[in-house]
Coordinates of C-alpha atoms in Angstrom, one line a residue:
M1 CA -31.3 -16.2 50.5
K2 CA -27.2 -16.0 50.8
V3 CA -25.5 -17.9 53.2
T4 CA -21.5 -17.7 53.2
V5 CA -19.5 -21.2 53.2
A6 CA -15.9 -21.0 54.8
T7 CA -13.7 -24.3 54.8
L8 CA -10.4 -25.1 56.8
S9 CA -8.6 -24.0 54.0
D10 CA -8.8 -20.7 54.1
T11 CA -11.4 -20.8 51.4
V12 CA -14.4 -18.5 51.5
F13 CA -17.4 -18.0 48.7
T14 CA -21.1 -17.1 49.0
L15 CA -23.7 -19.3 47.8
E16 CA -27.0 -18.0 46.5
V17 CA -29.8 -20.9 47.7
S18 CA -33.5 -20.8 48.5
P19 CA -34.7 -21.4 52.1
D20 CA -36.3 -24.4 51.3
M21 CA -33.2 -25.8 49.7
E22 CA -32.6 -29.8 51.6
V23 CA -29.2 -30.4 53.4
E24 CA -28.2 -32.5 50.8
N25 CA -28.7 -30.9 47.7
F26 CA -26.8 -27.8 49.9
K27 CA -24.0 -29.8 50.0
A28 CA -23.8 -30.9 46.3
L29 CA -23.9 -27.4 45.5
C30 CA -20.7 -27.0 48.3
E31 CA -18.6 -30.1 46.2
V32 CA -18.6 -28.0 43.3
E33 CA -17.3 -24.7 44.7
S34 CA -14.8 -26.4 47.3
G35 CA -14.3 -29.9 45.6
I36 CA -14.7 -31.9 49.0
S37 CA -16.9 -35.1 48.0
A38 CA -20.5 -34.5 49.4
Q39 CA -20.0 -37.9 51.2
E40 CA -17.3 -36.7 53.1
M41 CA -18.3 -33.2 53.9
V42 CA -19.6 -32.3 57.3
V43 CA -21.6 -29.1 57.5
L44 CA -21.4 -27.1 60.6
Y45 CA -23.8 -24.5 61.7
N46 CA -23.2 -22.6 64.9
G47 CA -20.6 -25.3 65.9
Q48 CA -23.3 -28.3 65.1
P49 CA -23.0 -30.4 62.7
L50 CA -26.3 -30.7 60.3
T51 CA -26.7 -34.7 59.8
D52 CA -30.7 -34.7 58.9
G53 CA -30.3 -34.4 54.9
K54 CA -33.5 -34.1 54.2
K55 CA -34.4 -31.2 56.4
A56 CA -34.6 -27.7 54.8
L57 CA -32.0 -25.3 55.4
S58 CA -34.9 -23.1 56.9
E59 CA -35.8 -25.8 59.3
V60 CA -32.0 -26.2 60.3
G61 CA -32.0 -22.2 61.5
L62 CA -30.0 -21.1 58.5
A63 CA -31.1 -17.3 57.7
D64 CA -29.9 -14.8 55.0
G65 CA -26.5 -13.6 55.9
D66 CA -25.3 -16.9 57.9
M67 CA -21.8 -18.6 58.0
V68 CA -21.2 -22.0 57.9
M69 CA -18.3 -24.0 57.8
L70 CA -17.3 -27.0 55.5
D71 CA -15.3 -29.9 57.0
R72 CA -14.2 -33.5 56.4
R73 CA -15.4 -36.5 57.8
R74 CA -12.6 -37.9 59.9
Q75 CA -12.5 -41.9 60.1
Q76 CA -13.4 -43.2 64.0
R77 CA -10.1 -45.7 64.7
A78 CA -11.8 -48.8 65.9
A79 CA -11.1 -48.9 69.8
P80 CA -9.9 -51.8 71.2
A81 CA -12.4 -54.3 72.4
P82 CA -12.0 -54.7 76.4
A83 CA -13.4 -58.3 76.4
A84 CA -10.4 -59.6 77.0
A85 CA -9.0 -57.8 79.3
A86 CA -12.4 -58.8 81.1
A87 CA -12.0 -62.7 80.4
G88 CA -8.7 -62.8 80.4
G89 CA -7.6 -60.2 82.8
L90 CA -4.3 -59.8 80.4
F91 CA -3.3 -56.0 78.4
D92 CA -2.1 -56.0 75.1
F93 CA 1.3 -54.6 74.7
S94 CA 2.3 -55.3 71.2
R95 CA 1.5 -51.2 70.3
I96 CA 3.8 -49.8 72.7
Q97 CA 6.3 -48.4 70.6
V98 CA 9.6 -48.9 72.7
P99 CA 12.7 -46.2 72.8
S100 CA 16.0 -47.4 70.6
N101 CA 18.3 -47.2 73.2
L102 CA 16.4 -49.8 75.3
L103 CA 16.4 -52.3 72.9
G104 CA 20.4 -52.4 72.8
G105 CA 21.6 -50.4 70.2
A106 CA 18.6 -51.8 67.7
P107 CA 16.6 -49.2 65.9
A108 CA 12.3 -49.9 66.5
P109 CA 10.4 -50.5 63.7
A110 CA 9.2 -47.5 62.3
P111 CA 5.5 -47.5 61.3
A112 CA 4.0 -47.2 58.2
P113 CA 3.8 -44.0 56.6
R114 CA 0.4 -43.4 56.2
A115 CA -0.5 -41.2 52.7
R116 CA -2.8 -38.2 53.7
A117 CA -5.5 -38.8 51.3
G118 CA -6.0 -36.8 48.3
E119 CA -2.7 -34.9 48.8
E120 CA -0.8 -36.2 46.0
D121 CA -3.5 -37.4 44.4
P122 CA -3.6 -35.6 40.3
A123 CA -7.3 -35.9 40.4
T124 CA -7.7 -34.4 43.1
I125 CA -5.7 -31.7 42.8
R126 CA -6.9 -30.9 39.5
E127 CA -10.7 -30.6 40.4
M128 CA -9.8 -28.1 43.3
L129 CA -7.9 -26.0 41.0
R130 CA -10.8 -25.9 38.6
A131 CA -13.2 -25.2 41.5
N132 CA -11.0 -22.0 42.3
P133 CA -10.6 -19.6 39.6
D134 CA -8.1 -17.8 41.8
Q135 CA -5.5 -20.6 42.4
A136 CA -5.7 -21.2 38.4
A137 CA -4.9 -17.8 37.7
M138 CA -1.8 -17.3 39.7
L139 CA -1.0 -21.1 38.9
K140 CA -1.1 -19.1 35.0
Q141 CA 1.3 -17.0 35.9
N142 CA 3.5 -18.9 37.9
N143 CA 3.3 -22.2 36.5
P144 CA 2.5 -22.0 32.6
R145 CA 3.4 -25.9 32.4
L146 CA 1.2 -26.8 34.6
A147 CA -1.6 -24.8 33.7
E148 CA -1.3 -25.6 30.1
A149 CA -1.7 -29.2 30.9
L150 CA -4.8 -28.6 33.5
E151 CA -6.6 -26.6 30.6
G152 CA -6.0 -29.2 28.2
G153 CA -8.5 -31.4 30.2
D154 CA -6.0 -34.4 29.6
L155 CA -5.7 -36.6 33.2
E156 CA -2.6 -38.1 32.5
A157 CA -1.0 -35.6 30.5
F158 CA -1.3 -33.2 34.3
A159 CA -0.6 -36.4 36.1
K160 CA 2.6 -36.3 34.2
V161 CA 3.5 -32.7 34.1
L162 CA 2.8 -33.0 38.2
K163 CA 5.0 -36.0 38.8
E164 CA 7.6 -34.8 37.1
Q165 CA 7.4 -31.1 39.0
Q166 CA 6.8 -33.1 42.2
E167 CA 9.9 -35.4 41.6
A168 CA 11.8 -32.5 40.6
R169 CA 10.9 -30.4 43.9
R170 CA 12.1 -33.6 45.9
E171 CA 15.2 -34.1 44.0
R172 CA 15.8 -30.3 45.2
E173 CA 15.1 -30.6 49.1
R174 CA 17.5 -34.1 48.7
Q175 CA 20.0 -32.1 47.2
R176 CA 19.7 -29.1 50.2
T177 CA 19.8 -31.7 52.8
R178 CA 22.9 -33.5 51.5
M179 CA 24.6 -29.6 51.2
M180 CA 23.8 -29.0 54.7
T181 CA 24.8 -32.3 56.0
A182 CA 27.7 -32.7 53.8
D183 CA 31.8 -32.0 54.9
P184 CA 31.9 -28.4 55.3
F185 CA 35.3 -28.6 53.3
D186 CA 33.7 -29.8 50.6
M187 CA 34.3 -27.6 47.3
E188 CA 31.1 -28.8 45.6
A189 CA 28.7 -28.3 48.9
Q190 CA 30.4 -24.6 49.0
R191 CA 29.8 -24.0 46.1
L192 CA 25.9 -25.3 46.3
I193 CA 25.5 -23.2 49.1
Q194 CA 26.7 -20.6 47.6
Q195 CA 24.1 -21.1 44.7
E196 CA 21.1 -21.1 47.2
I197 CA 22.8 -17.5 49.2
E198 CA 22.7 -16.2 46.0
Q199 CA 19.4 -17.1 44.8
K200 CA 18.0 -16.3 48.5
N201 CA 19.0 -12.6 47.8
I202 CA 17.7 -12.5 44.3
D203 CA 14.3 -13.9 45.4
H204 CA 14.4 -11.2 47.8
N205 CA 15.1 -8.6 46.0
M206 CA 12.7 -9.5 44.1
E207 CA 9.8 -9.3 46.3
L208 CA 10.9 -5.9 47.3
A209 CA 10.8 -4.9 44.0
M210 CA 7.5 -6.4 43.3
E211 CA 6.2 -4.3 46.4
A212 CA 8.2 -1.0 46.3
A213 CA 7.8 -0.9 42.2
P214 CA 5.7 -3.1 40.8
E215 CA 5.1 -1.3 37.3
S216 CA 8.5 -2.3 36.4
F217 CA 7.4 -5.8 35.8
G218 CA 5.0 -4.3 33.2
T219 CA 6.4 -4.0 29.5
V220 CA 5.9 0.1 28.2
I221 CA 4.5 0.5 25.0
M222 CA 6.8 2.6 22.5
L223 CA 6.5 6.1 21.1
Y224 CA 3.8 6.6 18.4
I225 CA 2.1 9.4 16.8
N226 CA -0.2 10.2 14.0
C227 CA 1.3 12.5 11.0
K228 CA 0.9 12.6 7.4
V229 CA 3.7 12.2 4.8
N230 CA 2.4 14.0 1.2
G231 CA -1.3 13.4 2.5
H232 CA -1.1 10.3 3.3
D233 CA -1.8 9.1 7.1
V234 CA 1.5 7.4 8.7
K235 CA 2.0 5.8 12.2
A236 CA 5.6 7.2 13.0
F237 CA 7.5 5.9 16.0
V238 CA 9.7 8.6 17.7
D239 CA 12.9 6.9 18.3
S240 CA 15.6 9.2 19.6
G241 CA 18.0 6.5 19.8
A242 CA 17.9 6.3 15.8
Q243 CA 20.6 8.4 13.9
A244 CA 18.4 9.0 11.2
T245 CA 14.9 9.2 10.3
I246 CA 13.9 6.0 7.9
M247 CA 10.7 4.8 6.1
S248 CA 9.8 1.8 4.8
Q249 CA 9.6 1.1 1.1
A250 CA 5.6 0.0 1.5
A251 CA 5.2 3.6 3.1
A252 CA 7.5 5.3 0.5
E253 CA 4.9 3.7 -2.0
R254 CA 1.6 4.4 -0.2
C255 CA 2.7 8.1 0.2
G256 CA 4.2 8.6 -3.7
I257 CA 7.3 9.3 -2.8
M258 CA 9.4 6.3 -4.8
R259 CA 9.5 8.5 -7.7
L260 CA 11.8 11.1 -5.4
V261 CA 14.8 8.1 -4.1
D262 CA 18.1 9.0 -5.0
Q263 CA 20.1 5.5 -5.2
R264 CA 23.3 6.8 -4.9
W265 CA 22.8 6.7 -0.8
A266 CA 22.0 3.1 -1.2
G267 CA 23.9 0.9 1.1
I268 CA 23.9 -1.3 4.7
A269 CA 21.9 0.1 7.7
K270 CA 23.3 -1.5 10.9
G271 CA 21.7 -1.5 14.3
V272 CA 20.3 -4.2 16.2
G273 CA 20.5 -6.2 12.7
T274 CA 21.0 -5.0 9.6
Q275 CA 19.2 -4.0 6.5
K276 CA 19.3 -3.0 3.2
I277 CA 18.8 0.8 2.2
I278 CA 17.6 1.6 -0.9
G279 CA 18.2 5.3 -1.2
R280 CA 17.6 8.3 -0.2
V281 CA 14.8 11.0 -0.4
H282 CA 16.4 14.3 0.2
M283 CA 13.5 16.4 1.3
V284 CA 10.0 15.6 2.5
Q285 CA 7.0 17.7 4.2
I286 CA 5.6 15.9 7.0
Q287 CA 2.6 17.5 8.2
L288 CA 2.1 17.3 12.2
E289 CA -1.2 18.2 13.6
Q290 CA -1.7 21.5 11.5
E291 CA 2.4 22.3 11.1
Y292 CA 4.2 21.4 8.4
L293 CA 7.5 20.2 8.4
T294 CA 10.5 19.0 6.5
S295 CA 12.5 16.6 7.0
S296 CA 14.9 13.8 4.7
F297 CA 14.1 10.1 4.6
S298 CA 16.6 6.9 4.3
I299 CA 14.3 4.3 2.3
L300 CA 14.9 0.3 3.6
E301 CA 13.5 -2.4 1.8
N302 CA 12.1 -4.6 4.3
Q303 CA 10.9 -2.4 7.5
P304 CA 8.1 -3.9 9.6
M305 CA 7.5 -0.2 10.7
D306 CA 6.1 2.5 8.3
M307 CA 8.2 5.6 9.6
L308 CA 10.8 6.3 12.2
L309 CA 11.9 9.7 13.3
G310 CA 15.0 9.7 14.4
L311 CA 17.5 11.9 16.2
D312 CA 18.5 14.4 13.1
M313 CA 14.3 15.3 12.4
L314 CA 14.2 15.5 16.7
K315 CA 17.0 18.3 17.0
K316 CA 16.3 20.3 13.8
H317 CA 13.0 20.8 14.9
Q318 CA 14.0 21.1 18.7
C319 CA 11.2 18.5 19.3
T320 CA 11.0 17.4 23.1
I321 CA 9.6 14.1 24.4
D322 CA 7.3 15.1 27.3
L323 CA 6.3 12.0 29.1
G324 CA 4.3 14.0 31.9
K325 CA 1.9 15.4 29.7
N326 CA 2.5 12.2 27.0
C327 CA 3.1 14.7 24.2
L328 CA 5.6 15.3 21.8
T329 CA 6.3 19.1 21.9
I330 CA 7.6 21.0 18.5
G331 CA 10.1 23.5 20.0
T332 CA 10.2 25.4 16.6
T333 CA 6.6 25.9 16.5
G334 CA 5.4 25.1 20.1
T335 CA 3.3 22.1 18.5
Q336 CA 2.0 18.9 20.5
T337 CA 1.2 16.0 19.7
R338 CA -0.3 12.8 22.0
F339 CA 1.6 9.7 21.5
L340 CA -1.0 6.8 20.8
P341 CA -2.2 4.4 23.1
E342 CA -1.6 0.4 22.8
G343 CA -5.2 0.1 21.2
E344 CA -4.3 2.9 18.2
L345 CA -0.5 1.1 17.3
P346 CA 0.2 -0.2 13.9
P347 CA -0.3 -4.1 14.5
C348 CA 3.9 -4.5 14.6
A349 CA 4.3 -2.7 17.8
R350 CA 1.0 -4.3 19.7
L351 CA 1.9 -5.9 22.5
S352 CA -1.1 -8.7 22.6
G353 CA -0.6 -11.8 20.5
A354 CA 0.9 -11.3 17.4
G355 CA -1.0 -12.0 14.4
S356 CA 0.1 -13.5 11.3
E357 CA 0.6 -10.3 9.2
G358 CA 2.9 -10.0 12.4
G359 CA 4.7 -13.0 11.5
E360 CA 5.1 -12.3 8.2
E361 CA 6.6 -9.2 8.5
E362 CA 9.2 -10.8 11.2
A363 CA 10.2 -13.5 8.8
A364 CA 10.5 -10.8 6.2
V365 CA 12.6 -9.0 8.3
K366 CA 15.0 -12.0 9.7
A367 CA 15.1 -12.6 5.6
S368 CA 16.5 -9.1 5.1
Q369 CA 18.5 -9.2 7.7
K370 CA 20.1 -12.6 6.6
E371 CA 20.6 -11.4 2.9
A372 CA 22.1 -8.6 3.9
G373 CA 24.4 -9.7 6.0
S374 CA 25.4 -12.5 3.5
L375 CA 25.9 -10.0 1.3
E376 CA 28.6 -8.1 3.3
D377 CA 30.1 -11.5 4.2
K378 CA 30.3 -12.0 0.9
Q379 CA 31.6 -8.5 -0.6
L380 CA 34.1 -8.5 2.1
A381 CA 35.3 -12.3 1.6
E382 CA 36.1 -11.3 -1.7
A383 CA 37.7 -8.6 -1.3
L384 CA 39.9 -10.4 1.2
A385 CA 40.6 -13.1 -1.5
R386 CA 41.4 -9.8 -3.9
S387 CA 44.3 -8.3 -2.0
A388 CA 45.8 -11.8 -0.8
S389 CA 46.5 -12.5 -4.1
E390 CA 47.6 -8.7 -4.8
T391 CA 49.8 -9.5 -2.0
M392 CA 51.1 -12.8 -3.1
D393 CA 51.5 -11.1 -6.7
T394 CA 54.1 -8.4 -5.3
S395 CA 56.1 -10.6 -2.8
E396 CA 56.9 -13.5 -5.3
P397 CA 59.6 -12.1 -7.7
K398 CA 59.0 -12.7 -11.8
A399 CA 61.4 -14.0 -13.9
G400 CA 62.1 -12.6 -17.2
P401 CA 62.2 -8.8 -18.2
S402 CA 59.9 -6.6 -16.6
N403 CA 56.9 -5.7 -18.5
P404 CA 55.7 -2.5 -18.2
S405 CA 52.0 -2.4 -16.2
P406 CA 48.9 -1.9 -17.9
A407 CA 47.7 1.6 -18.3
A408 CA 44.4 2.0 -16.0
P409 CA 41.2 2.8 -17.7
T410 CA 40.4 5.7 -18.6
N411 CA 36.5 5.0 -18.2
T412 CA 35.3 6.3 -14.8
T413 CA 31.9 4.3 -13.8
F414 CA 31.9 5.7 -10.0
K415 CA 30.7 9.0 -8.8
E416 CA 32.5 11.7 -7.0
T417 CA 30.0 11.3 -4.2
D418 CA 31.5 7.9 -4.0
V419 CA 34.8 9.0 -3.3
A420 CA 33.9 11.9 -0.8
N421 CA 32.6 9.5 1.2
M422 CA 35.4 7.2 0.9
M423 CA 38.2 9.7 1.8
S424 CA 35.6 11.0 5.1
M425 CA 36.5 7.5 6.1
G426 CA 40.0 8.4 6.1
F427 CA 41.4 6.8 2.9
P428 CA 43.5 8.6 0.3
R429 CA 42.0 10.1 -2.6
E430 CA 43.9 8.2 -5.2
A431 CA 43.5 4.8 -3.3
C432 CA 39.6 5.3 -3.3
I433 CA 40.0 6.0 -7.2
A434 CA 41.7 2.9 -7.9
E435 CA 39.6 0.9 -5.7
L436 CA 36.4 2.3 -7.2
T437 CA 38.1 1.5 -10.7
K438 CA 38.8 -2.2 -10.1
A439 CA 35.4 -2.5 -8.4
N440 CA 33.2 -0.8 -11.4
G441 CA 31.9 1.7 -9.3
D442 CA 30.5 -0.5 -6.6
V443 CA 31.4 1.6 -3.9
N444 CA 30.8 -1.3 -1.5
V445 CA 32.7 -3.7 -2.9
A446 CA 35.2 -1.0 -3.1
I447 CA 35.1 -0.1 1.2
A448 CA 35.4 -3.2 1.7
S449 CA 38.8 -4.1 -0.3
M450 CA 40.0 -0.8 1.4
F451 CA 39.4 -1.6 5.1
A452 CA 40.4 -5.7 4.2
K453 CA 43.9 -3.9 2.8
S454 CA 44.3 -2.0 6.0
L455 CA 43.6 -5.2 8.0
S456 CA 46.2 -7.0 6.0
A457 CA 49.2 -4.1 6.4
S458 CA 47.9 -3.8 10.0
F459 CA 48.4 -7.5 10.8
G460 CA 51.5 -7.8 9.0
Q461 CA 53.4 -4.8 10.9
K462 CA 51.6 -6.9 14.2
K463 CA 53.6 -10.3 12.8

């Protein structure tokens, strides 16, 4: 039969028991669920305690569906013996508390504080949390550090963390008391009051958000679609905030398009971080469902995701991100392809715990970003040093007859596209050709030198 058990701490649970079970065994079963010791436990049925532990539940009247209450046994105080009063006719007035105003201002002795049994005991708190899975789950969400100590099983570690948090709570209470009783013109007290008011407003705003929009506290998965590049399956990330469509070097090798990479378009990609661009594939077919679309790719050296559909491809084919239907619509063909659920996402995009592969990819990305950043800083430092040396050479007058300047080298190692790219940044053609000649055709070094010279010039004008 099923018996519902309720405690004074609003804990309710149901037990499946046999009618022949004795009361003392029933108490032991309740001890496991409630955390109350069987020696201190009192079972109340219809307001009457079940005192005989050897009786069966059916004998005391319990039936299927009945409810019992659990309470702790309270220690009774020993009543003063009336023998002394009867024998001597005197009464003991030593326990009467006299008000302090009647003692001439002397404070009355404070009674010794009585600690409530089990309230601050780490072992009791741990057993209560273990007996209540709901409270343990809530603790894991709201207090991960204490929940980790609870799951570790070490009582000393749990008691240490619990003591630290209790001391911090008491310190906050003491600070709040000092703040409320401090001088109202004290700037430090006013600052603490302002912080508490702001924190209360933040907590109230969070409570409203949790009630009105609880979905805002969840994590939204990114938009991925299935596609094929050169006949190979690829999970593509749809990113309308990216300017260009990119692909990782590993995915490009897997799809067999590395032979089409134009290394003249190599460089550094900047965004949240920096990555090295190997080159560009000018046109590749992408299969979405049954449709074939063309797009260009920038190939990145260390990119965790295989492919990213940027704004250039989305605008070219008039794509629509339909979140109501959870699909990507190709405007030029009317084709729709669904966004992938979390279970079908690639490892680098999953919300669950990242595995070793994800950690390696993240480490590789960080390493590539650090390498690209150091390379860019090195190039900029070299350009600044070269610009500074040229400025010093031109500013210092040289003694003796003026020597004719050596003729510029006629062997050009740069490409016309590099000159066009530099001219699109606002630099004159002659200066671009001169810097490319000095840099032996390295367009990145030439651009860094041009920027360094322009910065030096603007700094000199400000002086």
